[in-house]
mmCIF file of C-alpha atoms in Angstrom:
data_model
loop_
_atom_site.group_PDB
_atom_site.id
_atom_site.type_symbol
_atom_site.label_atom_id
_atom_site.label_comp_id
_atom_site.label_asym_id
_atom_site.label_seq_id
_atom_site.Cartn_x
_atom_site.Cartn_y
_atom_site.Cartn_z
ATOM 1 C CA UNK O 19 -10.165 5.863 -20.437
ATOM 2 C CA UNK O 20 -9.437 7.123 -17.634
ATOM 3 C CA UNK O 21 -7.805 10.020 -17.118
ATOM 4 C CA UNK O 22 -6.613 12.383 -13.874
ATOM 5 C CA UNK O 23 -4.803 15.659 -14.793
ATOM 6 C CA UNK O 24 -3.089 17.323 -12.912
ATOM 7 C CA UNK O 25 -2.285 20.950 -12.488
ATOM 8 C CA UNK O 26 -1.576 24.104 -10.457
ATOM 9 C CA UNK O 27 2.173 23.258 -10.589
ATOM 10 C CA UNK O 28 4.671 25.692 -10.785
ATOM 11 C CA UNK O 29 7.884 27.809 -8.538
ATOM 12 C CA UNK O 30 7.794 28.622 -5.851
ATOM 13 C CA UNK O 31 9.521 30.779 -3.356
ATOM 14 C CA UNK O 32 10.438 28.673 0.309
ATOM 15 C CA UNK O 33 7.488 28.765 2.983
ATOM 16 C CA UNK O 34 5.516 30.558 0.183
ATOM 17 C CA UNK O 35 1.717 28.337 -1.276
ATOM 18 C CA UNK O 36 0.839 26.342 -3.934
ATOM 19 C CA UNK O 37 -2.640 24.364 -4.624
ATOM 20 C CA UNK O 38 -2.884 21.615 -6.607
ATOM 21 C CA UNK O 39 -5.579 20.062 -8.753
ATOM 22 C CA UNK O 40 -6.351 16.773 -10.313
ATOM 23 C CA UNK O 41 -9.345 16.085 -12.418
ATOM 24 C CA UNK O 42 -10.502 12.928 -13.009
ATOM 25 C CA UNK O 43 -12.612 11.686 -16.398
ATOM 26 C CA UNK O 44 -13.445 8.491 -17.843
ATOM 27 C CA UNK O 45 -15.210 6.878 -14.837
ATOM 28 C CA UNK O 46 -16.053 8.243 -10.965
ATOM 29 C CA UNK O 47 -13.887 8.015 -8.616
ATOM 30 C CA UNK O 48 -16.536 9.282 -5.790
ATOM 31 C CA UNK O 49 -16.643 5.532 -3.559
ATOM 32 C CA UNK O 50 -13.155 5.285 -4.416
ATOM 33 C CA UNK O 51 -9.735 6.989 -2.121
ATOM 34 C CA UNK O 52 -7.723 9.649 -3.973
ATOM 35 C CA UNK O 53 -4.367 10.095 -3.272
ATOM 36 C CA UNK O 54 -0.892 12.102 -3.501
ATOM 37 C CA UNK O 55 2.329 10.977 -4.136
ATOM 38 C CA UNK O 56 5.329 12.959 -5.032
ATOM 39 C CA UNK O 57 9.124 12.263 -6.454
ATOM 40 C CA UNK O 58 12.623 13.940 -6.644
ATOM 41 C CA UNK O 59 14.902 13.659 -9.113
ATOM 42 C CA UNK O 60 16.621 10.614 -8.084
ATOM 43 C CA UNK O 61 14.002 9.319 -5.746
ATOM 44 C CA UNK O 62 11.917 7.113 -5.002
ATOM 45 C CA UNK O 63 8.288 7.946 -5.261
ATOM 46 C CA UNK O 64 6.805 8.490 -1.505
ATOM 47 C CA UNK O 65 3.537 8.718 -0.104
ATOM 48 C CA UNK O 66 2.135 12.150 0.712
ATOM 49 C CA UNK O 67 -1.557 12.280 1.053
ATOM 50 C CA UNK O 68 -4.600 10.622 1.070
ATOM 51 C CA UNK O 69 -8.489 10.590 1.378
ATOM 52 C CA UNK O 70 -10.902 8.156 1.340
ATOM 53 C CA UNK O 71 -14.581 9.032 -0.247
ATOM 54 C CA UNK O 72 -16.246 11.100 1.567
ATOM 55 C CA UNK O 73 -12.793 12.425 2.456
ATOM 56 C CA UNK O 74 -14.643 11.991 5.663
ATOM 57 C CA UNK O 75 -10.799 10.430 6.191
ATOM 58 C CA UNK O 76 -7.310 11.832 5.712
ATOM 59 C CA UNK O 77 -3.587 10.305 5.986
ATOM 60 C CA UNK O 78 -0.308 12.503 5.254
ATOM 61 C CA UNK O 79 3.423 11.477 5.619
ATOM 62 C CA UNK O 80 4.924 12.723 8.304
ATOM 63 C CA UNK O 81 7.284 14.468 6.414
ATOM 64 C CA UNK O 82 4.102 16.874 5.254
ATOM 65 C CA UNK O 83 1.840 17.143 8.333
ATOM 66 C CA UNK O 84 1.048 20.011 9.267
ATOM 67 C CA UNK O 85 1.745 22.099 5.867
ATOM 68 C CA UNK O 86 -0.785 20.818 3.231
ATOM 69 C CA UNK O 87 -3.500 20.001 3.596
ATOM 70 C CA UNK O 88 -5.641 16.904 0.421
ATOM 71 C CA UNK O 89 -9.570 18.572 0.011
ATOM 72 C CA UNK O 90 -11.592 15.940 -2.674
ATOM 73 C CA UNK O 91 -15.352 17.210 -4.922
ATOM 74 C CA UNK O 92 -16.187 14.414 -5.563
ATOM 75 C CA UNK O 93 -19.416 16.653 -7.633
ATOM 76 C CA UNK O 94 -16.493 17.686 -9.438
ATOM 77 C CA UNK O 95 -14.686 14.188 -9.506
ATOM 78 C CA UNK O 96 -11.631 16.263 -8.484
ATOM 79 C CA UNK O 97 -8.578 16.115 -5.869
ATOM 80 C CA UNK O 98 -6.783 19.123 -4.574
ATOM 81 C CA UNK O 99 -3.661 19.117 -2.448
ATOM 82 C CA UNK O 100 -3.275 22.760 -0.708
ATOM 83 C CA UNK O 101 1.169 23.131 -0.155
ATOM 84 C CA UNK O 102 1.412 26.080 2.942
ATOM 85 C CA UNK O 103 5.322 26.455 4.019
ATOM 86 C CA UNK O 104 6.794 25.227 1.431
ATOM 87 C CA UNK O 105 10.287 23.923 1.318
ATOM 88 C CA UNK O 106 12.823 23.615 -1.138
ATOM 89 C CA UNK O 107 13.359 19.814 0.309
ATOM 90 C CA UNK O 108 9.206 19.740 -1.267
ATOM 91 C CA UNK O 109 10.630 19.750 -5.012
ATOM 92 C CA UNK O 110 9.554 17.677 -6.860
ATOM 93 C CA UNK O 111 6.853 15.710 -9.569
ATOM 94 C CA UNK O 112 3.249 15.336 -7.478
ATOM 95 C CA UNK O 113 1.490 12.605 -8.541
ATOM 96 C CA UNK O 114 -2.628 12.442 -8.852
ATOM 97 C CA UNK O 115 -2.947 8.307 -7.332
ATOM 98 C CA UNK O 116 -6.122 7.120 -7.780
ATOM 99 C CA UNK O 117 -7.014 3.506 -6.169
ATOM 100 C CA UNK O 118 -10.953 1.063 -7.062
ATOM 101 C CA UNK O 119 -11.868 1.531 -2.925
ATOM 102 C CA UNK O 120 -10.161 0.212 -0.476
ATOM 103 C CA UNK O 121 -7.116 1.627 0.510
ATOM 104 C CA UNK O 122 -4.175 3.994 -0.487
ATOM 105 C CA UNK O 123 -0.962 2.281 1.427
ATOM 106 C CA UNK O 124 1.547 3.332 -1.197
ATOM 107 C CA UNK O 125 2.855 3.714 -4.443
ATOM 108 C CA UNK O 126 2.584 -0.428 -5.929
ATOM 109 C CA UNK O 127 -2.103 -0.454 -5.087
ATOM 110 C CA UNK O 128 -2.877 2.346 -7.052
ATOM 111 C CA UNK O 129 -4.925 2.007 -10.281
ATOM 112 C CA UNK O 130 -4.478 4.949 -11.564
ATOM 113 C CA UNK O 131 -2.142 8.046 -11.886
ATOM 114 C CA UNK O 132 -1.509 10.908 -13.176
ATOM 115 C CA UNK O 133 1.611 11.874 -15.496
ATOM 116 C CA UNK O 134 2.806 14.536 -13.330
ATOM 117 C CA UNK O 135 3.005 17.702 -12.455
ATOM 118 C CA UNK O 136 6.232 19.279 -11.249
ATOM 119 C CA UNK O 137 6.622 21.943 -8.242
ATOM 120 C CA UNK O 138 10.212 23.858 -7.103
ATOM 121 C CA UNK O 139 10.798 25.065 -4.663
ATOM 122 C CA UNK O 140 13.106 27.863 -4.665
ATOM 123 C CA UNK O 141 16.065 29.035 -1.236
#
């Protein structure tokens, strides 16, 4: 059974940093794209960042460019999201996502989801 388990969420003040981790089990994703999405209360789930299987290419939502960095360690079957200069509008549940091959283009083409980790940024 494939599982994606996020960790690292919490409460942080505006301007602070957090690093999220997502550990995959049940399947190796070293050849597949992985990414992060988030969902704020009352809003739809939105794309945050994605990485190709090698980590050689990364993609970011405009709202997080320059502040968030996605990385992965295929030996550990883990993907990370370093979040710096956090803003109150970054408050959301953050979900790890994986797709079997191809490219992550949005929440509609994801094969596996984690259960999410809550990030709260206070002003």
